[in-house]
Amino acid sequence: MSDTADTSNEYTKIYHTKCLTDASDVTHTVLYKKSTCTRVDDLVLNFHCSRDSKCVKCQQNYL
C-alpha cells in the first residue's frame, strides 16, 4: 500500500458568479472527486470563495 494520494480522479472547476450576500463578483474554486458511477454526482472535496472561503450559502450550491 502506498502512502501517496491518488489524485488521478480529482479535478478542479472555477466558476465566476455573483455573491448571494451582496451581489459582488466572486470566483468559486471547487475541487471534485470523480464518481465511479455516472448516476452519482461527483463528490466535492474542497470549496473556496474569493470573497469568503467560509461562506456556507455559496458552498451549498455545489453539494
PDB file of C-alpha atoms in Angstrom:
ATOM      1  CA  MET A   1       0.000   0.000   0.000  1.00  0.00           C
ATOM      2  CA  SER A   2       1.298   3.415  -0.959  1.00  0.00           C
ATOM      3  CA  ASP A   3       1.247   6.486   1.292  1.00  0.00           C
ATOM      4  CA  THR A   4       0.828   8.874  -1.635  1.00  0.00           C
ATOM      5  CA  ALA A   5      -2.631  10.142  -2.522  1.00  0.00           C
ATOM      6  CA  ASP A   6      -4.139   9.150  -5.859  1.00  0.00           C
ATOM      7  CA  THR A   7      -5.237  12.406  -7.474  1.00  0.00           C
ATOM      8  CA  SER A   8      -5.909  10.999 -10.947  1.00  0.00           C
ATOM      9  CA  ASN A   9      -9.658  11.026 -10.317  1.00  0.00           C
ATOM     10  CA  GLU A  10      -9.771  14.601  -8.973  1.00  0.00           C
ATOM     11  CA  TYR A  11     -10.406  17.755 -10.969  1.00  0.00           C
ATOM     12  CA  THR A  12     -10.929  21.467 -10.303  1.00  0.00           C
ATOM     13  CA  LYS A  13     -13.604  23.743 -11.734  1.00  0.00           C
ATOM     14  CA  ILE A  14     -13.675  27.525 -11.472  1.00  0.00           C
ATOM     15  CA  TYR A  15     -16.990  29.372 -11.510  1.00  0.00           C
ATOM     16  CA  HIS A  16     -17.350  33.145 -11.941  1.00  0.00           C
ATOM     17  CA  THR A  17     -20.617  34.169 -10.301  1.00  0.00           C
ATOM     18  CA  LYS A  18     -22.385  36.716  -8.094  1.00  0.00           C
ATOM     19  CA  CYS A  19     -22.248  36.557  -4.299  1.00  0.00           C
ATOM     20  CA  LEU A  20     -25.571  35.628  -2.704  1.00  0.00           C
ATOM     21  CA  THR A  21     -24.922  38.004   0.198  1.00  0.00           C
ATOM     22  CA  ASP A  22     -24.083  41.290  -1.532  1.00  0.00           C
ATOM     23  CA  ALA A  23     -24.211  40.560  -5.302  1.00  0.00           C
ATOM     24  CA  SER A  24     -20.483  41.289  -5.775  1.00  0.00           C
ATOM     25  CA  ASP A  25     -18.463  39.390  -8.393  1.00  0.00           C
ATOM     26  CA  VAL A  26     -16.761  36.329  -6.898  1.00  0.00           C
ATOM     27  CA  THR A  27     -14.801  33.307  -8.040  1.00  0.00           C
ATOM     28  CA  HIS A  28     -15.645  29.891  -6.665  1.00  0.00           C
ATOM     29  CA  THR A  29     -12.984  27.208  -6.955  1.00  0.00           C
ATOM     30  CA  VAL A  30     -14.269  23.686  -6.382  1.00  0.00           C
ATOM     31  CA  LEU A  31     -12.181  20.512  -6.157  1.00  0.00           C
ATOM     32  CA  TYR A  32     -14.168  17.415  -7.138  1.00  0.00           C
ATOM     33  CA  LYS A  33     -13.512  13.702  -6.862  1.00  0.00           C
ATOM     34  CA  LYS A  34     -14.888  11.835  -9.846  1.00  0.00           C
ATOM     35  CA  SER A  35     -17.632   9.378  -9.036  1.00  0.00           C
ATOM     36  CA  THR A  36     -17.210   5.748 -10.055  1.00  0.00           C
ATOM     37  CA  CYS A  37     -20.804   5.668 -11.319  1.00  0.00           C
ATOM     38  CA  THR A  38     -22.458   8.052 -13.782  1.00  0.00           C
ATOM     39  CA  ARG A  39     -25.708   8.000 -11.786  1.00  0.00           C
ATOM     40  CA  VAL A  40     -23.995   9.538  -8.744  1.00  0.00           C
ATOM     41  CA  ASP A  41     -22.805  13.159  -8.601  1.00  0.00           C
ATOM     42  CA  ASP A  42     -19.097  13.809  -8.197  1.00  0.00           C
ATOM     43  CA  LEU A  43     -18.018  14.464  -4.615  1.00  0.00           C
ATOM     44  CA  VAL A  44     -16.940  17.969  -3.540  1.00  0.00           C
ATOM     45  CA  LEU A  45     -13.594  17.699  -1.737  1.00  0.00           C
ATOM     46  CA  ASN A  46     -12.839  21.391  -1.294  1.00  0.00           C
ATOM     47  CA  PHE A  47     -14.596  24.719  -1.839  1.00  0.00           C
ATOM     48  CA  HIS A  48     -13.072  28.196  -1.872  1.00  0.00           C
ATOM     49  CA  CYS A  49     -14.853  31.521  -2.419  1.00  0.00           C
ATOM     50  CA  SER A  50     -12.682  34.501  -3.348  1.00  0.00           C
ATOM     51  CA  ARG A  51     -14.771  36.738  -1.069  1.00  0.00           C
ATOM     52  CA  ASP A  52     -15.271  34.486   1.964  1.00  0.00           C
ATOM     53  CA  SER A  53     -13.984  30.892   1.981  1.00  0.00           C
ATOM     54  CA  LYS A  54     -16.170  30.032   4.991  1.00  0.00           C
ATOM     55  CA  CYS A  55     -19.412  31.080   3.292  1.00  0.00           C
ATOM     56  CA  VAL A  56     -21.843  28.212   3.726  1.00  0.00           C
ATOM     57  CA  LYS A  57     -24.542  29.716   1.472  1.00  0.00           C
ATOM     58  CA  CYS A  58     -22.301  29.583  -1.587  1.00  0.00           C
ATOM     59  CA  GLN A  59     -20.847  26.187  -0.770  1.00  0.00           C
ATOM     60  CA  GLN A  60     -24.291  24.558  -0.616  1.00  0.00           C
ATOM     61  CA  ASN A  61     -24.810  25.314  -4.316  1.00  0.00           C
ATOM     62  CA  TYR A  62     -22.120  22.761  -5.194  1.00  0.00           C
ATOM     63  CA  LEU A  63     -23.076  19.903  -2.874  1.00  0.00           C
TER      64      LEU A  63
END
